Every structure is written in structure tokens, then in C-alpha cells.
């Protein structure tokens, strides 16, 4: 295992973060992303336990962007990892992770070249949904003298990427079989339009319908003579629905490992391991103001909430979080406040590191990788 390309650990700007090791979680310089190691391990173990008797998991690492977390997931039995970008794929490969699914189409010469170079040493799977995309991937693989596995992405109702019909899937599979350097390994179909449905029974029905569409494609492909070894689908909120389908071979859920307020009520089996620690910097009447805002906390999904519910979040500005205080004795200037974020994946991408805590003490600092191409372009 080497230091991943673009790993903050090798830079002097990492030193201030390292100095927090040994401190109490409430003594961190704020704002600070806090990762509770025991909750993290429990979330990983809960998913590992479930997947032992159902579909496997190849967890989505776009959620955490962290090699240390990915290694814990693999050590618990994950079939590899899933990522969203070439930069995540390369950073994870550099960190020693293998069997990496890029659950996205990859386009663009530099990205394809970098991916194909990395594929000489690491096993990748890449989603494809067009002959043009597959053709460019095939050229990159041939130029690098390597072979790359592909999954045909099938739209199961989200209307994002993915071929729309079984007929299109079959003609793409036929085109793939004529391209050198790439090998058809299976299909993926993420039911992203289903995962935020709050009613569990309705979510289960919608997930089942989405999987019917996916499996219909699989069966038609198989009847046409294509071998479909991998059927990848599922998010955190549908893991025990999609993952119980006997034809689905693996899940690509990501959020379960960190959790947030958007997903918490939908999947109570997983608990928030991620929080942001802030400090009250102003207190007037019933308003307390924390020293961070949307520059370190993503607001795309749920509403942030205090770990200790002595106030509610009224608004989040760029550099301020405004709280309505219920308990007058609390939240004086200088007090530390811990917040469960509304959207963990977006929040992680806004931060440099996790402060890893065990029994409320910082025991390590883990870099967040691949927040852009940056130095990943250096082969
Ligand atoms: C293609 C794909 N697969 C899997 C996931 C993981 O889902 P979740 O974070 O809900 O577990 C996502 C999340 O958006 C996704 O876009």
C-alpha cells in the first residue's frame, strides 16, 4: 500500500490536522469533520452481516472518499469498491484497493488514458451506455495494452444514464463483443428515483419494479447468448429490498457507512458516524451562531440537526449556521456544538480530513481523497 497520488498526508498543510491527535473531540479547532470509529465499524459490520446471506456489497466510496474506510469495508467482506469518477478510482487504486467499479460512463481523453494506465495493475469495471463511449474506452485500453471490464448501464426508471430498452442493451452488447480491450461482465441499474421515498412499503414496491426492468434486460441478454456475471444495483435506502432479489449479485450502496439526517429515518439500522464540530461565535436572545456554513457542510438533501437537541437549525449561510436555542442555559459563546449533517457525501467533498475519534478522543486523521483531478493526472 502506497500513499495515494494527491494524498494530503504528504503535504505540509496536513501538519495542523495531525496535531489534533490526542485531543478530546470538543477541543478540535472548528469547524472539524468528526468520524466516530465505533459507529463506523458498527455500520460496516451491520451491512457485512446482512450481505453474507444476500447480494454482496461493493460499497460506493464516493460517499467517504477515504482509503482507510474503503479498506475496512473490504476487510469486512466487500467485493471491492464502487466510485463515481476516474479520480476516485485512481486514488483508491494508488492506495492499494482493487476490483473498483466506476458506476458512471467515462468520457474524455485524459480520463480514459489515466484509467487505462491504472488498469495495467488494478481490476476496474466501467459503466457503458453507448457504442461511442465503449469505442473510446476500447481504444484507451488497447493503447495501454490492457483490458477493462464493462457493465452495461440500464435505466431502471431514474432517466439519467443508461440504455432505455432491452433491445438497446442487446445491440450494445453485440457492439461490445466486437471491440477489443474491453470485456462485458454484466449490467448495472441504480434505482436512484426510488431511494428517497419515505414510505417503506411504497419504496419496496418501486424498488421491486425497478429491478424487474433490470432483470428483464438480464434475461434477454442471456437468451441472446451474453454471459451476465454481475448485476449491480441498490442504494442504502433499498439495500434490504434490492439486495434480497436473487438475481442481483451486488449492491452499490454508499451512505450507510457515514449516514446523515436525510437517510437516518429511512434506514434506522445505520447510525450517524459523521458529524461536524462547530463553536458558538455569537449568542443573542434565542439565536446562537456557529462558525461554519455551506462552505464545509452540503445542504443538498436533509436538514442538519444537533447531536444534543438543545436547539434547531434555522438557516445555514456561507460561513454561519444559525440556531434557534430552546435551552437558555446552553450554547454560550465558545461552546462546542456537534451537528449531524443533512447530506454526508456532499459534506465530505468540502473537507480535507476526518478527525477519527474513539471514546471521544482523536486517535487519527484520515485524508479525504480525489476531490478533483488535481495531481491524479500525474501518472
Ligand atoms: C450510481 C449510484 N450508485 C449507488 C449510489 C449509492 O447510493 P446511497 O448513497 O444511497 O447508498 C449512488 C448515489 O447517489 C449512485 O449515484
Short mmCIF file of C-alpha atoms and ligand atoms in Angstrom, two decimals:
data_model
loop_
_atom_site.label_atom_id
_atom_site.label_comp_id
_atom_site.label_asym_id
_atom_site.label_seq_id
_atom_site.Cartn_x
_atom_site.Cartn_y
_atom_site.Cartn_z
CA UNK A 1 0.00 0.00 0.00
CA UNK A 2 1.45 3.35 -1.06
CA UNK A 3 0.43 6.94 -0.33
CA UNK A 4 -2.23 7.73 -2.93
CA UNK A 5 -1.46 10.35 -5.56
CA UNK A 6 -2.82 13.66 -4.31
CA UNK A 7 -2.92 12.43 -0.71
CA UNK A 8 -2.83 15.42 1.61
CA UNK A 9 -0.74 13.38 4.05
CA UNK A 10 2.40 14.08 2.02
CA UNK A 11 1.92 17.87 2.26
CA UNK A 12 2.86 20.41 4.94
CA UNK A 13 -0.77 21.58 5.15
CA UNK A 14 -1.55 18.21 6.74
CA UNK A 15 0.57 19.01 9.84
CA UNK A 16 -2.06 21.19 11.63
CA UNK A 17 -4.59 18.40 11.23
CA UNK A 18 -2.16 15.80 12.64
CA UNK A 19 -1.66 17.95 15.73
CA UNK A 20 -5.24 17.28 16.81
CA UNK A 21 -4.43 13.64 17.60
CA UNK A 22 -4.80 13.04 21.32
CA UNK A 23 -7.30 15.86 21.89
CA UNK A 24 -10.86 15.46 23.15
CA UNK A 25 -13.41 15.73 20.31
CA UNK A 26 -14.70 19.00 21.78
CA UNK A 27 -11.18 20.52 21.75
CA UNK A 28 -10.75 20.39 17.99
CA UNK A 29 -10.13 23.55 16.01
CA UNK A 30 -13.51 24.18 14.40
CA UNK A 31 -15.10 23.57 12.04
CA UNK A 32 -13.91 19.96 12.05
CA UNK A 33 -15.29 16.84 10.43
CA UNK A 34 -15.54 14.17 13.13
CA UNK A 35 -15.74 10.45 12.42
CA UNK A 36 -16.79 8.20 15.28
CA UNK A 37 -14.81 4.99 14.69
CA UNK A 38 -17.01 2.71 16.76
CA UNK A 39 -20.20 3.80 14.95
CA UNK A 40 -18.38 3.48 11.61
CA UNK A 41 -17.29 -0.08 12.43
CA UNK A 42 -20.83 -0.96 13.57
CA UNK A 43 -22.35 0.33 10.30
CA UNK A 44 -19.81 -1.67 8.29
CA UNK A 45 -20.49 -4.79 10.40
CA UNK A 46 -24.28 -4.41 10.06
CA UNK A 47 -24.04 -4.29 6.27
CA UNK A 48 -21.45 -7.10 6.19
CA UNK A 49 -23.71 -9.32 8.30
CA UNK A 50 -26.70 -8.70 6.04
CA UNK A 51 -24.80 -9.21 2.78
CA UNK A 52 -23.39 -12.55 3.97
CA UNK A 53 -26.78 -14.13 3.19
CA UNK A 54 -27.93 -11.88 0.34
CA UNK A 55 -26.29 -9.99 -2.55
CA UNK A 56 -22.67 -8.95 -1.95
CA UNK A 57 -21.74 -5.32 -1.46
CA UNK A 58 -19.27 -3.28 -3.47
CA UNK A 59 -19.76 -0.09 -1.41
CA UNK A 60 -19.86 3.30 -3.08
CA UNK A 61 -16.73 5.15 -1.96
CA UNK A 62 -17.89 8.48 -3.39
CA UNK A 63 -19.66 8.85 -0.03
CA UNK A 64 -16.45 8.79 2.04
CA UNK A 65 -13.57 9.29 -0.46
CA UNK A 66 -11.26 7.71 2.08
CA UNK A 67 -8.87 4.79 1.57
CA UNK A 68 -8.91 3.85 5.26
CA UNK A 69 -12.71 3.45 5.25
CA UNK A 70 -12.60 1.51 1.97
CA UNK A 71 -10.05 -0.88 3.47
CA UNK A 72 -12.29 -1.51 6.49
CA UNK A 73 -15.19 -2.29 4.14
CA UNK A 74 -13.11 -4.73 2.10
CA UNK A 75 -11.73 -6.34 5.27
CA UNK A 76 -15.36 -6.92 6.32
CA UNK A 77 -16.03 -8.81 3.08
CA UNK A 78 -16.89 -6.20 0.43
CA UNK A 79 -16.36 -7.40 -3.15
CA UNK A 80 -14.28 -4.32 -3.98
CA UNK A 81 -15.44 -0.71 -4.08
CA UNK A 82 -17.60 1.46 -6.31
CA UNK A 83 -16.61 5.01 -7.28
CA UNK A 84 -18.11 7.81 -9.36
CA UNK A 85 -15.05 9.30 -11.07
CA UNK A 86 -11.74 8.31 -12.59
CA UNK A 87 -10.01 10.48 -9.98
CA UNK A 88 -11.60 8.49 -7.16
CA UNK A 89 -10.76 5.26 -8.99
CA UNK A 90 -7.09 6.18 -9.43
CA UNK A 91 -6.70 7.48 -5.86
CA UNK A 92 -8.22 4.30 -4.45
CA UNK A 93 -6.08 2.11 -6.72
CA UNK A 94 -2.98 4.05 -5.61
CA UNK A 95 -3.98 3.30 -2.02
CA UNK A 96 -3.98 -0.43 -2.80
CA UNK A 97 -7.73 -1.00 -3.34
CA UNK A 98 -8.69 -3.37 -6.17
CA UNK A 99 -11.84 -4.51 -8.02
CA UNK A 100 -13.11 -0.97 -8.50
CA UNK A 101 -16.40 -0.28 -10.28
CA UNK A 102 -16.77 3.17 -11.81
CA UNK A 103 -20.57 3.37 -11.73
CA UNK A 104 -20.58 6.02 -14.42
CA UNK A 105 -19.74 6.41 -18.06
CA UNK A 106 -16.17 7.68 -18.52
CA UNK A 107 -15.57 10.17 -21.34
CA UNK A 108 -12.64 12.44 -22.19
CA UNK A 109 -9.18 11.54 -23.46
CA UNK A 110 -7.17 12.36 -20.31
CA UNK A 111 -9.52 10.45 -18.05
CA UNK A 112 -9.60 7.42 -20.33
CA UNK A 113 -5.81 7.42 -20.70
CA UNK A 114 -5.25 7.69 -16.94
CA UNK A 115 -7.78 4.97 -16.25
CA UNK A 116 -6.28 2.62 -18.84
CA UNK A 117 -2.78 3.15 -17.43
CA UNK A 118 -4.03 2.32 -13.93
CA UNK A 119 -5.85 -0.73 -15.32
CA UNK A 120 -2.49 -2.39 -16.01
CA UNK A 121 -2.27 -3.09 -12.27
CA UNK A 122 -5.82 -2.80 -10.94
CA UNK A 123 -9.06 -4.52 -11.96
CA UNK A 124 -11.66 -1.96 -12.98
CA UNK A 125 -15.23 -2.21 -14.15
CA UNK A 126 -16.71 0.74 -16.02
CA UNK A 127 -20.34 1.52 -16.89
CA UNK A 128 -21.10 1.99 -20.58
CA UNK A 129 -24.32 3.01 -22.28
CA UNK A 130 -23.23 3.92 -25.81
CA UNK A 131 -21.17 2.47 -28.63
CA UNK A 132 -19.26 5.76 -28.90
CA UNK A 133 -18.30 5.63 -25.21
CA UNK A 134 -17.36 1.96 -25.41
CA UNK A 135 -15.31 2.58 -28.54
CA UNK A 136 -13.25 5.31 -26.82
CA UNK A 137 -12.71 3.07 -23.79
CA UNK A 138 -11.63 0.24 -26.06
CA UNK A 139 -9.08 2.50 -27.80
CA UNK A 140 -7.66 3.66 -24.46
CA UNK A 141 -7.37 0.08 -23.18
CA UNK A 142 -5.67 -1.08 -26.39
CA UNK A 143 -3.19 1.84 -26.32
CA UNK A 144 -2.27 1.00 -22.72
CA UNK A 145 -2.02 -2.70 -23.56
CA UNK A 146 -4.66 -3.67 -21.02
CA UNK A 147 -8.24 -4.98 -20.75
CA UNK A 148 -11.08 -3.31 -18.88
CA UNK A 149 -14.32 -4.93 -17.73
CA UNK A 150 -17.58 -3.15 -18.55
CA UNK A 151 -21.14 -3.22 -17.22
CA UNK A 152 -23.97 -2.06 -19.46
CA UNK A 153 -25.84 0.63 -17.56
CA UNK A 154 -29.60 0.13 -17.79
CA UNK A 155 -32.05 2.89 -16.93
CA UNK A 156 -34.44 1.40 -14.38
CA UNK A 157 -36.63 4.50 -14.10
CA UNK A 158 -34.37 7.36 -12.97
CA UNK A 159 -33.98 8.64 -16.53
CA UNK A 160 -30.31 9.59 -16.03
CA UNK A 161 -27.65 7.47 -17.75
CA UNK A 162 -28.31 4.01 -19.14
CA UNK A 163 -29.83 2.36 -22.18
CA UNK A 164 -33.59 2.64 -22.18
CA UNK A 165 -34.73 -0.72 -23.59
CA UNK A 166 -33.69 -4.40 -23.65
CA UNK A 167 -33.30 -4.09 -27.43
CA UNK A 168 -30.76 -1.28 -26.96
CA UNK A 169 -28.97 -3.36 -24.31
CA UNK A 170 -28.69 -6.27 -26.75
CA UNK A 171 -27.38 -4.18 -29.62
CA UNK A 172 -24.84 -2.50 -27.31
CA UNK A 173 -23.75 -5.94 -26.02
CA UNK A 174 -23.28 -7.09 -29.62
CA UNK A 175 -21.18 -3.99 -30.38
CA UNK A 176 -19.09 -4.57 -27.24
CA UNK A 177 -18.29 -8.11 -28.32
CA UNK A 178 -16.68 -6.67 -31.47
CA UNK A 179 -14.45 -4.24 -29.53
CA UNK A 180 -11.01 -5.32 -28.32
CA UNK A 181 -9.62 -4.29 -24.93
CA UNK A 182 -12.97 -4.37 -23.13
CA UNK A 183 -14.92 -7.32 -21.76
CA UNK A 184 -18.64 -7.41 -20.95
CA UNK A 185 -19.03 -8.61 -17.34
CA UNK A 186 -22.65 -7.68 -16.61
CA UNK A 187 -25.12 -4.87 -16.03
CA UNK A 188 -25.87 -2.13 -13.51
CA UNK A 189 -29.12 -0.30 -12.87
CA UNK A 190 -29.27 2.16 -9.96
CA UNK A 191 -32.82 2.89 -8.74
CA UNK A 192 -31.98 6.47 -7.72
CA UNK A 193 -35.56 7.66 -8.29
CA UNK A 194 -36.73 5.30 -5.53
CA UNK A 195 -34.26 5.75 -2.70
CA UNK A 196 -35.69 8.89 -1.11
CA UNK A 197 -39.29 7.65 -0.99
CA UNK A 198 -40.09 7.89 2.75
CA UNK A 199 -42.87 5.27 2.81
CA UNK A 200 -41.06 1.96 3.20
CA UNK A 201 -43.79 -0.20 1.63
CA UNK A 202 -44.04 2.09 -1.38
CA UNK A 203 -40.24 2.24 -1.65
CA UNK A 204 -40.12 -1.57 -1.66
CA UNK A 205 -42.75 -1.75 -4.42
CA UNK A 206 -40.93 0.84 -6.51
CA UNK A 207 -37.56 -0.86 -5.97
CA UNK A 208 -39.06 -4.21 -7.00
CA UNK A 209 -40.47 -2.64 -10.18
CA UNK A 210 -37.07 -1.11 -10.97
CA UNK A 211 -35.39 -4.49 -10.50
CA UNK A 212 -38.00 -6.15 -12.74
CA UNK A 213 -36.84 -3.81 -15.51
CA UNK A 214 -33.21 -4.65 -14.82
CA UNK A 215 -33.75 -8.42 -14.64
CA UNK A 216 -35.87 -8.36 -17.82
CA UNK A 217 -32.80 -6.94 -19.59
CA UNK A 218 -30.54 -9.55 -18.00
CA UNK A 219 -32.78 -12.38 -19.21
CA UNK A 220 -32.99 -11.05 -22.74
CA UNK A 221 -29.20 -10.58 -22.84
CA UNK A 222 -28.69 -14.13 -21.56
CA UNK A 223 -31.13 -15.56 -24.10
CA UNK A 224 -29.13 -13.75 -26.78
CA UNK A 225 -26.04 -15.62 -25.57
CA UNK A 226 -24.29 -12.97 -23.46
CA UNK A 227 -22.89 -14.05 -20.11
CA UNK A 228 -24.09 -11.74 -17.30
CA UNK A 229 -21.94 -12.45 -14.29
CA UNK A 230 -22.54 -9.17 -12.39
CA UNK A 231 -25.89 -7.50 -11.71
CA UNK A 232 -25.18 -4.36 -9.65
CA UNK A 233 -27.86 -2.07 -8.17
CA UNK A 234 -29.15 -0.65 -4.91
CA UNK A 235 -28.56 2.23 -2.53
CA UNK A 236 -28.56 2.47 1.25
CA UNK A 237 -32.32 3.01 1.49
CA UNK A 238 -33.10 -0.02 -0.68
CA UNK A 239 -30.26 -2.34 0.39
CA UNK A 240 -32.57 -4.88 2.04
CA UNK A 241 -35.09 -4.72 -0.82
CA UNK A 242 -32.88 -4.75 -3.92
CA UNK A 243 -30.24 -6.87 -2.19
CA UNK A 244 -32.81 -9.58 -1.40
CA UNK A 245 -33.57 -10.04 -5.10
CA UNK A 246 -31.90 -13.36 -6.01
CA UNK A 247 -30.84 -12.08 -9.43
CA UNK A 248 -28.99 -9.04 -8.04
CA UNK A 249 -25.40 -10.13 -7.37
CA UNK A 250 -24.12 -6.98 -5.66
CA UNK A 251 -25.15 -3.69 -4.07
CA UNK A 252 -23.54 -0.30 -4.66
CA UNK A 253 -24.84 1.42 -1.50
CA UNK A 254 -22.61 4.12 -0.05
CA UNK A 255 -24.29 6.37 2.52
CA UNK A 256 -24.85 3.57 5.11
CA UNK A 257 -21.27 3.87 6.34
CA UNK A 258 -21.47 7.56 7.44
CA UNK A 259 -25.19 8.38 7.42
CA UNK A 260 -26.96 11.75 7.65
CA UNK A 261 -30.33 13.23 8.59
CA UNK A 262 -31.77 12.69 5.10
CA UNK A 263 -31.27 8.90 5.28
CA UNK A 264 -31.47 8.33 9.06
CA UNK A 265 -35.27 7.96 9.38
CA UNK A 266 -35.43 5.68 6.31
CA UNK A 267 -32.81 3.15 7.42
CA UNK A 268 -32.63 3.06 11.23
CA UNK A 269 -30.22 0.09 11.13
CA UNK A 270 -27.39 2.53 10.38
CA UNK A 271 -26.35 5.37 12.72
CA UNK A 272 -24.60 8.70 12.03
CA UNK A 273 -20.83 8.16 12.27
CA UNK A 274 -20.11 11.57 10.74
CA UNK A 275 -20.64 14.93 12.43
CA UNK A 276 -19.30 18.47 12.12
CA UNK A 277 -18.00 20.12 15.25
CA UNK A 278 -18.52 23.87 15.40
CA UNK A 279 -18.21 26.60 18.04
CA UNK A 280 -20.77 29.20 19.10
CA UNK A 281 -19.26 32.51 18.00
CA UNK A 282 -22.25 34.76 18.71
CA UNK A 283 -25.25 34.45 21.02
CA UNK A 284 -28.08 36.98 21.11
CA UNK A 285 -31.54 36.35 22.56
CA UNK A 286 -32.57 32.88 21.31
CA UNK A 287 -30.11 32.90 18.39
CA UNK A 288 -26.76 31.12 18.53
CA UNK A 289 -24.40 31.38 15.56
CA UNK A 290 -21.87 28.64 14.74
CA UNK A 291 -18.54 29.26 12.99
CA UNK A 292 -19.24 27.39 9.76
CA UNK A 293 -21.74 27.20 6.93
CA UNK A 294 -22.21 25.85 3.44
CA UNK A 295 -18.52 26.04 2.64
CA UNK A 296 -17.97 22.94 4.79
CA UNK A 297 -21.50 21.48 5.02
CA UNK A 298 -23.53 20.46 1.98
CA UNK A 299 -27.21 21.40 2.08
CA UNK A 300 -28.42 19.48 -0.98
CA UNK A 301 -30.53 16.96 0.95
CA UNK A 302 -31.67 16.83 4.59
CA UNK A 303 -31.70 19.43 7.35
CA UNK A 304 -28.73 19.36 9.75
CA UNK A 305 -29.55 18.53 13.39
CA UNK A 306 -27.72 18.92 16.71
CA UNK A 307 -26.48 15.72 18.37
CA UNK A 308 -27.75 17.15 21.66
CA UNK A 309 -31.16 18.56 20.76
CA UNK A 310 -30.99 21.83 22.73
CA UNK A 311 -31.54 23.92 19.57
CA UNK A 312 -32.73 23.59 15.99
CA UNK A 313 -31.01 24.74 12.83
CA UNK A 314 -32.82 27.79 11.45
CA UNK A 315 -30.59 28.62 8.50
CA UNK A 316 -27.17 27.87 7.05
CA UNK A 317 -25.27 30.70 5.37
CA UNK A 318 -21.89 30.54 3.69
CA UNK A 319 -19.88 30.96 6.92
CA UNK A 320 -22.61 30.85 9.59
CA UNK A 321 -25.05 28.29 10.95
CA UNK A 322 -27.96 29.93 12.79
CA UNK A 323 -29.57 28.04 15.66
CA UNK A 324 -32.84 28.64 17.49
CA UNK A 325 -31.96 27.84 21.10
CA UNK A 326 -34.56 26.14 23.29
CA UNK A 327 -32.49 25.73 26.45
CA UNK A 328 -31.43 29.18 27.64
CA UNK A 329 -28.60 27.81 29.76
CA UNK A 330 -26.92 26.24 26.74
CA UNK A 331 -24.96 27.42 23.74
CA UNK A 332 -22.97 30.28 25.21
CA UNK A 333 -20.16 31.89 23.19
CA UNK A 334 -17.25 29.46 22.90
CA UNK A 335 -19.33 26.29 23.46
CA UNK A 336 -18.67 23.34 21.14
CA UNK A 337 -21.66 22.04 19.18
CA UNK A 338 -21.82 18.82 17.20
CA UNK A 339 -24.10 18.58 14.18
CA UNK A 340 -25.31 15.59 12.17
CA UNK A 341 -25.22 16.77 8.57
CA UNK A 342 -28.11 16.66 6.12
CA UNK A 343 -26.06 15.15 3.30
CA UNK A 344 -22.88 13.24 4.12
CA UNK A 345 -21.48 12.68 0.59
CA UNK A 346 -21.55 16.35 -0.37
CA UNK A 347 -20.20 17.42 3.04
CA UNK A 348 -17.20 15.09 2.83
CA UNK A 349 -16.27 16.59 -0.54
CA UNK A 350 -15.99 20.05 1.09
CA UNK A 351 -13.47 18.96 3.72
CA UNK A 352 -9.80 17.93 3.83
CA UNK A 353 -9.79 15.29 6.57
CA UNK A 354 -11.72 13.19 9.04
CA UNK A 355 -10.78 13.54 12.71
CA UNK A 356 -11.23 9.95 13.81
CA UNK A 357 -12.42 9.59 17.41
CA UNK A 358 -12.53 6.60 19.75
CA UNK A 359 -14.14 7.14 23.17
CA UNK A 360 -14.33 10.87 22.40
CA UNK A 361 -10.57 11.18 21.79
CA UNK A 362 -9.00 11.93 18.41
CA UNK A 363 -6.92 8.85 17.54
CA UNK A 364 -6.10 9.52 13.89
CA UNK A 365 -6.63 11.86 10.95
CA UNK A 366 -7.67 10.36 7.62
CA UNK A 367 -7.36 12.38 4.38
CA UNK A 368 -10.31 12.80 2.04
CA UNK A 369 -9.09 11.89 -1.45
CA UNK A 370 -9.79 12.88 -5.02
CA UNK A 371 -11.88 15.99 -4.55
CA UNK A 372 -10.95 16.87 -8.14
CA UNK A 373 -8.48 15.68 -10.74
CA UNK A 374 -5.59 17.67 -9.23
CA UNK A 375 -2.47 15.66 -9.03
CA UNK A 376 -4.29 12.46 -10.03
CA UNK A 377 -3.47 13.34 -13.62
CA UNK A 378 0.20 12.63 -12.94
CA UNK A 379 0.58 9.01 -13.95
C1 LIG B 1 -24.93 5.18 -9.37
C2 LIG B 1 -25.08 5.19 -7.89
N1 LIG B 1 -25.00 4.04 -7.23
C3 LIG B 1 -25.10 3.97 -5.87
C4 LIG B 1 -25.29 5.12 -5.13
C5 LIG B 1 -25.23 5.00 -3.62
O1 LIG B 1 -26.40 5.27 -3.03
P1 LIG B 1 -26.56 5.64 -1.49
O2 LIG B 1 -25.66 6.77 -1.19
O3 LIG B 1 -27.98 5.96 -1.45
O4 LIG B 1 -26.20 4.45 -0.71
C6 LIG B 1 -25.44 6.35 -5.79
C7 LIG B 1 -25.74 7.57 -5.03
O5 LIG B 1 -26.19 8.57 -5.49
C8 LIG B 1 -25.31 6.39 -7.20
O6 LIG B 1 -25.40 7.54 -7.90
#
